[in-house]
Short mmCIF file of C-alpha atoms and ligand atoms in Angstrom, two decimals:
data_model
loop_
_atom_site.label_atom_id
_atom_site.label_comp_id
_atom_site.label_asym_id
_atom_site.label_seq_id
_atom_site.Cartn_x
_atom_site.Cartn_y
_atom_site.Cartn_z
CA MET A 1 2.59 37.94 24.69
CA THR A 2 -1.00 39.05 24.11
CA LEU A 3 -3.72 36.56 23.55
CA THR A 4 -7.16 37.90 22.91
CA PHE A 5 -10.22 35.74 22.98
CA GLU A 6 -13.41 35.41 24.85
CA THR A 7 -13.73 33.68 28.20
CA ARG A 8 -16.92 31.73 28.51
CA LYS A 9 -18.03 28.42 29.87
CA ILE A 10 -16.26 25.32 28.61
CA GLN A 11 -17.62 23.24 25.69
CA PRO A 12 -18.94 19.78 26.50
CA VAL A 13 -15.99 17.55 27.28
CA LYS A 14 -14.99 14.89 24.80
CA SER A 15 -12.15 12.74 26.01
CA GLU A 16 -10.66 10.03 23.79
CA ASP A 17 -7.78 9.00 25.87
CA LYS A 18 -8.36 7.38 29.17
CA PHE A 19 -5.20 9.10 30.39
CA GLU A 20 -6.61 12.56 29.68
CA THR A 21 -9.25 13.42 32.21
CA VAL A 22 -10.70 16.84 32.94
CA ASN A 23 -9.62 16.69 36.56
CA ASN A 24 -6.11 16.08 35.50
CA ILE A 25 -6.16 19.10 33.21
CA ASN A 26 -7.67 21.38 35.82
CA GLY A 27 -4.94 20.32 38.20
CA SER A 28 -2.36 21.09 35.58
CA ILE A 29 -3.71 24.57 35.01
CA SER A 30 -3.40 25.61 38.62
CA GLU A 31 0.14 24.20 38.69
CA ILE A 32 1.30 26.48 35.90
CA SER A 33 -0.93 29.44 36.58
CA ASP A 34 1.91 31.77 37.52
CA LEU A 35 3.41 31.64 34.08
CA PHE A 36 0.61 30.94 31.70
CA GLY A 37 -2.49 30.80 33.83
CA ASP A 38 -4.30 33.45 31.89
CA VAL A 39 -3.51 31.84 28.55
CA PHE A 40 -4.55 28.41 29.71
CA ASN A 41 -7.67 29.56 31.43
CA ARG A 42 -8.80 31.31 28.30
CA PHE A 43 -7.83 28.43 26.07
CA HIS A 44 -9.71 26.15 28.41
CA SER A 45 -12.91 28.13 28.44
CA VAL A 46 -13.29 29.79 25.06
CA VAL A 47 -16.48 28.69 23.30
CA ASP A 48 -16.48 30.31 19.90
CA SER A 49 -14.60 28.24 17.29
CA SER A 50 -12.83 31.13 15.59
CA ALA A 51 -11.65 32.44 18.96
CA PHE A 52 -10.41 28.95 19.79
CA TYR A 53 -8.49 28.75 16.49
CA GLU A 54 -7.00 32.19 17.10
CA ALA A 55 -5.93 31.15 20.57
CA ALA A 56 -4.44 27.90 19.37
CA GLU A 57 -2.46 29.64 16.61
CA SER A 58 -1.21 32.17 19.11
CA ILE A 59 -0.08 29.44 21.49
CA LEU A 60 1.69 27.66 18.64
CA CYS A 61 3.53 30.86 17.80
CA ASN A 62 4.37 32.01 21.28
CA ILE A 63 4.90 29.07 23.59
CA GLU A 64 8.20 27.24 23.36
CA GLN A 65 8.07 25.00 26.42
CA PRO A 66 7.19 21.39 25.54
CA LYS A 67 5.43 20.82 28.85
CA TYR A 68 3.04 23.74 28.38
CA LEU A 69 2.43 22.90 24.76
CA ALA A 70 1.53 19.39 25.85
CA LYS A 71 -0.95 20.76 28.36
CA CYS A 72 -2.50 22.91 25.65
CA ALA A 73 -2.69 19.85 23.38
CA THR A 74 -4.62 18.02 26.07
CA LEU A 75 -6.99 20.96 26.46
CA ALA A 76 -7.46 21.16 22.70
CA SER A 77 -8.38 17.49 22.56
CA LEU A 78 -11.38 18.21 24.78
CA ARG A 79 -13.23 20.05 22.07
CA GLU A 80 -14.34 19.82 18.46
CA PRO A 81 -14.22 21.09 15.83
CA GLY A 82 -10.56 21.88 15.56
CA GLY A 83 -9.38 20.10 18.70
CA THR A 84 -7.83 17.11 16.93
CA PHE A 85 -6.17 19.39 14.41
CA TYR A 86 -4.52 21.59 17.03
CA ARG A 87 -3.63 18.70 19.33
CA ALA A 88 -1.71 17.22 16.42
CA LYS A 89 0.00 20.49 15.56
CA LEU A 90 0.97 21.08 19.17
CA TRP A 91 2.51 17.61 19.53
CA ALA A 92 4.39 18.07 16.27
CA LYS A 93 5.80 21.30 17.66
CA ILE A 94 6.81 19.54 20.90
CA ASN A 95 8.57 16.88 18.87
CA ASN A 96 10.38 19.51 16.79
CA LEU A 97 11.46 21.43 19.88
CA LEU A 98 12.84 18.31 21.56
CA ALA A 99 14.68 17.32 18.37
CA THR A 100 16.28 20.79 18.19
CA GLU A 101 17.29 20.54 21.82
CA ASN A 102 18.83 17.14 21.20
CA LYS A 103 20.78 18.49 18.26
CA ALA A 104 22.05 21.36 20.35
CA ASN A 105 23.13 18.77 22.93
CA LYS A 106 21.12 20.34 25.69
CA LYS A 107 18.78 17.46 26.17
CA GLU A 108 16.79 18.75 29.11
CA LEU A 109 13.63 16.77 28.58
CA THR A 110 12.77 13.56 26.80
CA PHE A 111 9.60 12.87 24.86
CA GLY A 112 8.66 10.26 27.45
CA GLN A 113 8.98 12.80 30.27
CA VAL A 114 6.72 15.28 28.50
CA CYS A 115 4.16 12.52 27.99
CA LYS A 116 4.36 11.64 31.67
CA GLN A 117 3.76 15.25 32.66
CA VAL A 118 0.40 15.25 30.90
CA SER A 119 -0.41 11.58 31.46
CA VAL A 120 -0.55 10.76 27.76
CA HIS A 121 0.86 7.40 26.74
CA PRO A 122 3.99 7.92 24.55
CA THR A 123 2.60 5.67 21.80
CA THR A 124 -0.55 7.78 21.67
CA ALA A 125 1.52 10.98 21.62
CA LYS A 126 3.70 9.63 18.80
CA GLY A 127 0.51 9.10 16.83
CA TYR A 128 -0.40 12.77 17.37
CA VAL A 129 3.08 13.74 16.16
CA ILE A 130 2.53 11.75 12.95
CA GLN A 131 -0.80 13.54 12.48
CA GLY A 132 0.81 16.93 13.17
CA LYS A 133 3.66 16.30 10.73
CA ALA A 134 1.10 15.35 8.12
CA ILE A 135 -0.66 18.68 8.70
CA GLU A 136 2.69 20.48 8.33
CA TYR A 137 3.13 18.63 5.04
CA VAL A 138 -0.19 20.01 3.79
CA GLU A 139 0.77 23.51 4.90
CA LYS A 140 4.17 23.27 3.19
CA ALA A 141 2.37 22.34 -0.02
CA SER A 142 0.46 25.64 0.35
CA ILE A 143 -2.88 23.87 0.45
CA SER A 144 -5.57 25.53 2.51
CA THR A 145 -6.31 23.77 5.81
CA ILE A 146 -9.42 25.78 6.59
CA HIS A 147 -11.74 22.83 6.00
CA LEU A 148 -9.25 20.21 7.13
CA ARG A 149 -9.08 21.94 10.53
CA GLU A 150 -12.71 21.02 11.12
CA ALA A 151 -12.41 17.44 9.89
CA PRO A 152 -13.39 14.66 12.30
CA THR A 153 -10.82 12.94 14.49
CA GLU A 154 -11.19 9.73 12.43
CA LEU A 155 -9.73 11.42 9.35
CA PHE A 156 -6.50 12.16 11.19
CA LYS A 157 -6.40 8.59 12.48
CA TYR A 158 -6.79 7.29 8.92
CA ALA A 159 -3.89 9.54 7.89
CA GLN A 160 -1.79 8.24 10.79
CA ARG A 161 -2.41 4.64 9.70
CA GLN A 162 -0.82 5.41 6.33
CA LYS A 163 2.47 5.81 8.26
CA GLU A 164 5.09 7.41 5.99
CA ARG A 165 2.32 8.37 3.56
CA ALA A 166 0.29 10.21 6.20
CA GLY A 167 1.19 13.59 4.66
CA GLU A 168 0.15 12.47 1.18
CA TYR A 169 -3.10 11.20 2.64
CA LEU A 170 -3.90 14.53 4.29
CA ILE A 171 -2.99 16.46 1.15
CA ALA A 172 -5.43 14.30 -0.82
CA ALA A 173 -8.05 14.74 1.94
CA ALA A 174 -7.54 18.53 2.09
CA LYS A 175 -7.90 18.86 -1.67
CA PHE A 176 -11.01 16.68 -1.61
CA ILE A 177 -12.68 18.68 1.17
CA ASN A 178 -11.68 22.01 -0.37
CA ASN A 179 -13.53 20.97 -3.54
CA LYS A 180 -16.43 19.48 -1.64
CA PRO A 181 -16.71 20.99 1.86
CA ASN A 182 -19.63 18.72 2.79
CA ALA A 183 -17.79 15.53 1.90
CA THR A 184 -18.22 12.67 4.34
CA LEU A 185 -15.32 10.81 5.88
CA ALA A 186 -16.29 7.71 3.87
CA GLN A 187 -16.19 9.66 0.58
CA ILE A 188 -12.77 11.12 1.36
CA HIS A 189 -11.34 7.77 2.38
CA ARG A 190 -12.88 5.90 -0.57
CA ASP A 191 -11.31 8.40 -2.97
CA TRP A 192 -7.88 7.74 -1.43
CA CYS A 193 -8.34 3.95 -1.57
CA LEU A 194 -9.42 4.07 -5.20
CA LYS A 195 -6.20 5.82 -6.13
CA ASN A 196 -3.80 4.22 -3.66
CA GLY A 197 -5.26 0.95 -2.49
CA SER A 198 -6.81 0.31 0.88
CA ARG A 199 -4.89 0.06 4.12
CA ALA A 200 -5.00 -3.71 3.82
CA ALA A 201 -3.43 -3.32 0.38
CA ASN A 202 -0.75 -1.17 1.95
CA LEU A 203 0.23 -3.74 4.53
CA ASP A 204 3.55 -5.40 3.90
CA ILE A 205 3.47 -6.45 0.24
CA ILE A 206 6.23 -9.00 0.65
CA LYS A 207 4.96 -12.34 1.92
CA PRO A 208 6.95 -14.35 4.46
CA SER A 209 5.97 -17.77 3.08
CA ASP A 210 5.18 -19.46 -0.23
CA TRP A 211 1.43 -18.86 0.16
CA TRP A 212 0.56 -15.60 -1.58
CA ALA A 213 -2.98 -14.26 -1.29
CA PHE A 214 -3.74 -10.68 -2.22
CA GLY A 215 -7.34 -9.85 -1.35
CA ASN A 216 -6.86 -6.10 -1.79
CA PRO A 217 -4.47 -5.67 -4.71
CA LYS A 218 -2.61 -2.42 -4.45
CA TRP A 219 -2.07 -1.89 -8.17
CA ARG A 220 -5.57 -1.81 -9.58
CA ARG A 221 -6.49 -3.55 -12.82
CA GLU A 222 -6.67 -1.01 -15.64
CA ASP A 223 -10.02 -0.77 -17.40
CA ASN A 224 -8.59 -1.41 -20.85
CA PHE A 225 -6.75 -4.62 -19.89
CA LEU A 226 -8.68 -7.20 -17.93
CA GLY A 227 -6.11 -9.98 -17.82
CA SER A 228 -3.53 -8.47 -15.48
CA ILE A 229 -2.38 -10.19 -12.33
CA PRO A 230 -2.01 -8.47 -8.94
CA GLY A 231 1.17 -6.41 -8.96
CA GLU A 232 2.09 -7.99 -5.62
CA ILE A 233 3.03 -11.17 -7.52
CA TYR A 234 5.65 -9.26 -9.49
CA ALA A 235 6.86 -7.52 -6.32
CA ASN A 236 7.38 -10.83 -4.50
CA ALA A 237 8.91 -12.54 -7.54
CA LEU A 238 11.40 -9.70 -7.89
CA TYR A 239 12.09 -9.44 -4.18
CA TYR A 240 12.82 -13.13 -3.72
CA PHE A 241 14.26 -14.14 -7.08
CA ALA A 242 15.70 -11.18 -9.03
CA PRO A 243 19.30 -9.99 -8.81
CA LYS A 244 19.78 -6.46 -7.45
CA VAL A 245 21.39 -5.34 -10.70
CA GLY A 246 20.78 -6.75 -14.16
CA ILE A 247 18.20 -7.16 -16.89
CA ALA A 248 14.64 -8.10 -16.00
CA VAL A 249 12.19 -8.99 -18.76
CA ASP A 250 8.47 -9.62 -18.99
CA PRO A 251 8.07 -11.16 -22.48
CA MET A 252 4.25 -11.49 -22.16
CA ALA A 253 3.80 -8.10 -20.54
CA GLY A 254 0.05 -7.59 -21.02
CA SER A 255 -0.84 -4.36 -19.25
CA GLY A 256 2.77 -3.63 -18.31
CA MET A 257 2.13 -4.37 -14.64
CA LEU A 258 5.81 -5.21 -14.11
CA LYS A 259 6.77 -1.64 -14.96
CA ARG A 260 4.17 -0.14 -12.60
CA VAL A 261 5.35 -2.32 -9.75
CA TYR A 262 9.04 -1.76 -10.41
CA ASP A 263 8.55 2.01 -10.67
CA ASP A 264 6.82 1.80 -7.29
CA ARG A 265 9.56 -0.30 -5.69
CA GLU A 266 10.09 2.09 -2.77
CA ARG A 267 6.90 0.56 -1.38
CA TRP A 268 8.19 -3.00 -1.19
CA GLN A 269 11.89 -3.40 -1.93
CA LYS A 270 13.02 -2.81 1.70
CA ASP A 271 16.84 -2.68 1.61
CA SER A 272 17.19 -4.26 -1.85
CA ALA A 273 17.97 -0.99 -3.69
CA PHE A 274 17.18 -2.63 -7.04
CA GLU A 275 18.86 -1.17 -10.10
CA LEU A 276 17.34 -3.34 -12.77
CA GLU A 277 16.91 -2.59 -16.44
CA ILE A 278 13.32 -3.46 -17.25
CA HIS A 279 12.24 -4.64 -20.72
CA LEU A 280 8.68 -5.45 -21.71
CA PHE A 281 7.51 -7.38 -24.79
CA ASP A 282 4.23 -8.84 -25.99
CA LEU A 283 2.91 -10.44 -29.16
CA HIS A 284 0.17 -7.81 -29.15
CA PRO A 285 1.62 -4.80 -27.33
CA CYS A 286 -1.06 -2.52 -25.94
CA ARG A 287 1.15 0.11 -24.26
CA ASP A 288 3.70 2.33 -25.99
CA PHE A 289 6.47 1.13 -23.63
CA ILE A 290 5.95 -2.53 -24.65
CA LYS A 291 7.77 -3.83 -27.75
CA LYS A 292 6.43 -6.46 -30.12
CA HIS A 293 8.01 -9.90 -29.84
CA ASP A 294 6.83 -13.49 -30.04
CA ALA A 295 7.96 -15.16 -26.81
CA ARG A 296 8.22 -18.51 -28.60
CA LYS A 297 11.40 -17.10 -30.12
CA PRO A 298 14.48 -16.16 -28.06
CA LEU A 299 14.39 -12.60 -26.76
CA PRO A 300 16.37 -9.87 -28.56
CA ILE A 301 18.22 -9.32 -25.26
CA LYS A 302 19.79 -11.75 -22.76
CA ALA A 303 18.12 -11.53 -19.36
CA ASP A 304 18.98 -12.18 -15.72
CA TRP A 305 15.37 -12.50 -14.65
CA ILE A 306 12.36 -13.42 -16.79
CA PHE A 307 8.75 -13.60 -15.66
CA ILE A 308 6.13 -15.22 -17.90
CA ASP A 309 2.41 -15.17 -17.28
CA PRO A 310 1.08 -16.91 -20.41
CA PRO A 311 -2.61 -17.09 -21.33
CA TYR A 312 -4.06 -19.94 -19.26
CA PHE A 313 -5.23 -23.10 -21.00
CA GLY A 314 -8.91 -23.17 -21.91
CA GLN A 315 -9.91 -19.94 -20.20
CA SER A 316 -8.27 -17.00 -21.99
CA LYS A 317 -9.87 -16.95 -25.44
CA HIS A 318 -12.13 -14.05 -24.47
CA LEU A 319 -9.20 -12.07 -23.04
CA PHE A 320 -6.22 -12.42 -25.41
CA TYR A 321 -5.34 -12.99 -29.05
CA GLY A 322 -2.82 -15.59 -30.10
CA ASP A 323 -2.28 -19.31 -30.26
CA LEU A 324 -1.89 -20.00 -26.55
CA ALA A 325 -5.21 -18.39 -25.73
CA SER A 326 -7.06 -20.22 -28.48
CA ALA A 327 -5.27 -23.61 -28.52
CA LYS A 328 -7.92 -26.12 -29.57
CA ASP A 329 -6.80 -28.78 -27.10
CA TYR A 330 -4.26 -29.46 -24.42
CA ALA A 331 -1.84 -31.19 -26.79
CA GLU A 332 -1.65 -28.06 -28.93
CA TYR A 333 -1.29 -25.84 -25.84
CA LEU A 334 1.61 -27.99 -24.60
CA ILE A 335 3.48 -27.69 -27.91
CA LEU A 336 3.27 -23.91 -27.66
CA ILE A 337 4.27 -23.82 -23.98
CA LYS A 338 7.25 -26.07 -24.71
CA GLU A 339 8.45 -23.67 -27.43
CA LEU A 340 7.99 -20.82 -24.98
CA ILE A 341 10.09 -22.49 -22.26
CA GLN A 342 12.81 -23.43 -24.75
CA ALA A 343 13.02 -19.85 -26.07
CA MET A 344 13.08 -18.34 -22.58
CA SER A 345 15.72 -20.78 -21.41
CA LYS A 346 17.93 -19.70 -24.34
CA SER A 347 17.31 -16.04 -23.42
CA LEU A 348 18.74 -16.38 -19.90
CA ASN A 349 22.24 -15.38 -18.91
CA PRO A 350 24.10 -18.05 -16.88
CA GLY A 351 22.79 -17.81 -13.32
CA GLY A 352 19.63 -16.11 -14.62
CA ARG A 353 16.18 -17.07 -13.37
CA LEU A 354 12.92 -17.90 -15.10
CA CYS A 355 9.63 -17.46 -13.23
CA VAL A 356 6.65 -19.24 -14.81
CA PHE A 357 3.19 -18.38 -13.52
CA LEU A 358 0.43 -20.87 -14.42
CA PRO A 359 -2.54 -22.67 -12.85
CA LYS A 360 -3.46 -26.30 -13.25
CA TRP A 361 -6.49 -26.95 -15.43
CA SER A 362 -9.42 -28.57 -13.70
CA GLY A 363 -12.09 -30.08 -15.92
CA LEU A 364 -15.54 -28.97 -14.91
CA ARG A 365 -17.30 -32.29 -15.35
CA PRO A 366 -16.35 -35.73 -14.01
CA GLU A 367 -15.59 -36.93 -17.55
CA ASN A 368 -13.19 -33.99 -18.27
CA PRO A 369 -9.49 -34.60 -17.58
CA ASN A 370 -7.42 -32.45 -15.21
CA HIS A 371 -4.07 -31.15 -16.49
CA ASP A 372 -1.14 -30.40 -14.23
CA ILE A 373 0.27 -27.57 -16.35
CA PRO A 374 2.90 -26.45 -13.77
CA ALA A 375 4.21 -30.05 -13.66
CA ASP A 376 4.43 -30.20 -17.47
CA VAL A 377 6.26 -26.86 -17.49
CA TYR A 378 8.61 -28.28 -14.89
CA SER A 379 9.53 -31.19 -17.21
CA PHE A 380 10.14 -28.87 -20.15
CA ALA A 381 12.34 -26.59 -18.07
CA ILE A 382 14.38 -29.48 -16.62
CA ASN A 383 14.85 -30.88 -20.15
CA GLU A 384 16.30 -27.52 -21.13
CA GLY A 385 18.93 -27.88 -18.42
CA LEU A 386 17.33 -25.46 -15.98
CA ILE A 387 17.37 -26.19 -12.26
CA TRP A 388 14.18 -25.83 -10.24
CA ILE A 389 14.83 -23.62 -7.23
CA ASP A 390 11.49 -22.78 -5.65
CA ALA A 391 7.72 -22.44 -6.02
CA ALA A 392 5.06 -20.17 -4.57
CA PHE A 393 1.33 -20.80 -4.56
CA VAL A 394 -0.91 -17.89 -5.37
CA SER A 395 -4.60 -17.61 -4.60
CA ARG A 396 -6.81 -16.69 -7.56
CA GLY A 397 -9.63 -15.83 -5.17
CA ARG A 398 -12.15 -17.50 -7.45
CA GLN A 399 -14.30 -19.02 -4.71
CA GLN A 400 -14.98 -15.54 -3.37
CA GLU A 401 -15.66 -13.84 -6.72
CA PRO A 402 -19.10 -12.22 -6.89
CA GLY A 403 -21.60 -14.55 -8.53
CA SER A 404 -19.50 -17.68 -8.05
CA ALA A 405 -22.00 -19.47 -5.80
CA VAL A 406 -23.43 -21.44 -8.74
CA LYS A 407 -19.96 -22.56 -9.86
CA ASN A 408 -18.96 -23.44 -6.31
CA ASN A 409 -22.08 -25.55 -5.85
CA ALA A 410 -21.58 -27.29 -9.21
CA ALA A 411 -17.97 -28.08 -8.27
CA LYS A 412 -19.11 -29.76 -5.05
CA ARG A 413 -21.95 -31.57 -6.75
CA ASN A 414 -19.67 -32.90 -9.53
CA ARG A 415 -16.82 -33.64 -7.14
CA ARG A 416 -14.52 -31.54 -9.34
CA MET A 417 -12.52 -28.94 -7.43
CA ARG A 418 -12.21 -25.60 -9.20
CA SER A 419 -8.69 -24.46 -10.07
CA ASP A 420 -8.12 -21.68 -7.57
CA THR A 421 -4.33 -21.55 -7.31
CA CYS A 422 -1.57 -20.46 -9.65
CA VAL A 423 1.88 -21.91 -9.18
CA LEU A 424 4.90 -19.70 -9.62
CA ASN A 425 7.72 -22.09 -10.51
CA VAL A 426 11.19 -20.59 -10.44
CA PHE A 427 14.07 -22.10 -12.41
CA GLU A 428 17.71 -21.14 -12.69
CA LYS A 429 20.17 -21.52 -15.55
CA PRO A 430 23.34 -23.07 -14.18
CA GLY A 431 26.15 -20.53 -13.85
CA VAL A 432 29.44 -20.59 -15.75
C1 SAM B 501 -2.09 -13.22 -18.93
S1 SAM B 501 -1.57 -11.93 -20.01
C2 SAM B 501 -0.26 -11.20 -19.15
C3 SAM B 501 -0.75 -10.18 -18.17
C4 SAM B 501 0.36 -9.49 -17.44
N1 SAM B 501 1.07 -10.41 -16.57
C5 SAM B 501 -0.22 -8.36 -16.61
O1 SAM B 501 -0.28 -8.48 -15.36
O2 SAM B 501 -0.65 -7.37 -17.17
C6 SAM B 501 -0.81 -12.83 -21.28
C7 SAM B 501 -0.19 -11.96 -22.35
O3 SAM B 501 0.57 -12.80 -23.20
C8 SAM B 501 0.52 -12.27 -24.50
N2 SAM B 501 0.91 -13.33 -25.43
C9 SAM B 501 0.22 -14.40 -25.87
N3 SAM B 501 1.00 -15.15 -26.69
C10 SAM B 501 2.19 -14.54 -26.75
C11 SAM B 501 3.40 -14.85 -27.42
N4 SAM B 501 3.52 -15.93 -28.18
N5 SAM B 501 4.44 -14.00 -27.25
C12 SAM B 501 4.33 -12.90 -26.50
N6 SAM B 501 3.22 -12.56 -25.85
C13 SAM B 501 2.15 -13.39 -25.97
C14 SAM B 501 -0.91 -11.81 -24.64
O4 SAM B 501 -1.03 -10.83 -25.67
C15 SAM B 501 -1.19 -11.23 -23.25
O5 SAM B 501 -0.94 -9.86 -23.23
#
């Protein structure tokens, strides 16, 4: 094995992990000097970045012992640029080697033992493996890593936090930096969040309780349809209330959010393995995959799961066409909603479920009445022979909307609480 690079004084030390101290590394070098002393000494002391990269690549190609690779990873982590990149690649190689050994049934060393040998906590090392696998993913996609190699440590941590999407994150980052080599970390990360949602949006989409608040919706509102609801509501409504197989319909589909969320079900369905047939309708379809139908008439297809998100009373005129959005008063709105519930009830297969998503209406002034729309819907559904099975309460986040301070103050002054919650009532058609 020939490794050629300069030997000069070491770069200033930068240690991230309290386990990885310079003394520890120096001790390690002397311990293995017989075998790889020259390699390690050079790797330890090279100053020039390109020589460091050359050395690191050579080590990756030529060293097959997990313990020595781990020591090199620790040395790499003491320098930038490139140290984080090669530390990750080295740990990924260690992980691959140990996996191959395990497969071959000659399990000589465990991951934990390798970590112990270099005093790196196993959880930390597993993080480096995730980063390294993400780099391998970029390389497999034949995307240049020349700029990525010099990216700051934080970028690789951001990738790691995306868990199973770490590779996709680094691919997006590599492409972004290749187009714009001076891009800042914030620009790279913002670009990812715009397309994929923030990390908070990527936290578990399925809620454990009946309080659903989605501050960072994952499926962004499309510019040409302002009345969509967070896709997370569809995900939870499907997860908790849809059958695994059957026909699922959104008869007031709007932007077609149900389809986006269902197509993306790998992100939230856990072990459900849904195989639903999705149908979308709307009185005014605005996507080519949505068919025209008036939801006040029974659907052209019998469904096992129906989700309706009708225009809300008194606040949708500027967003949607149609009677419900422009009903002149609550009495007229109720007539339309009743027809809607009757038609949807008729459209359900026995055992099928109807999810109705609506807020209560809160009058703005003390003299205005409040209307409990979810309660009225409940009565209509029960009269149709449906059985109420559950309800979830969904934050509309109105208090926090930009520019809502005036409305919040008026609400307090007038002692009229703003309507800030939608109720998702779920009904079931009795089975045969
Ligand atoms: C609140 S939006 C639904 C938004 C949808 N949930 C989303 O996330 O994109 C209400 C939709 O109901 C539709 N609509 C209104 N009256 C209807 C009717 N009678 N039959 C079918 N659709 C209707 C409107 O055109 C509008 O697209």
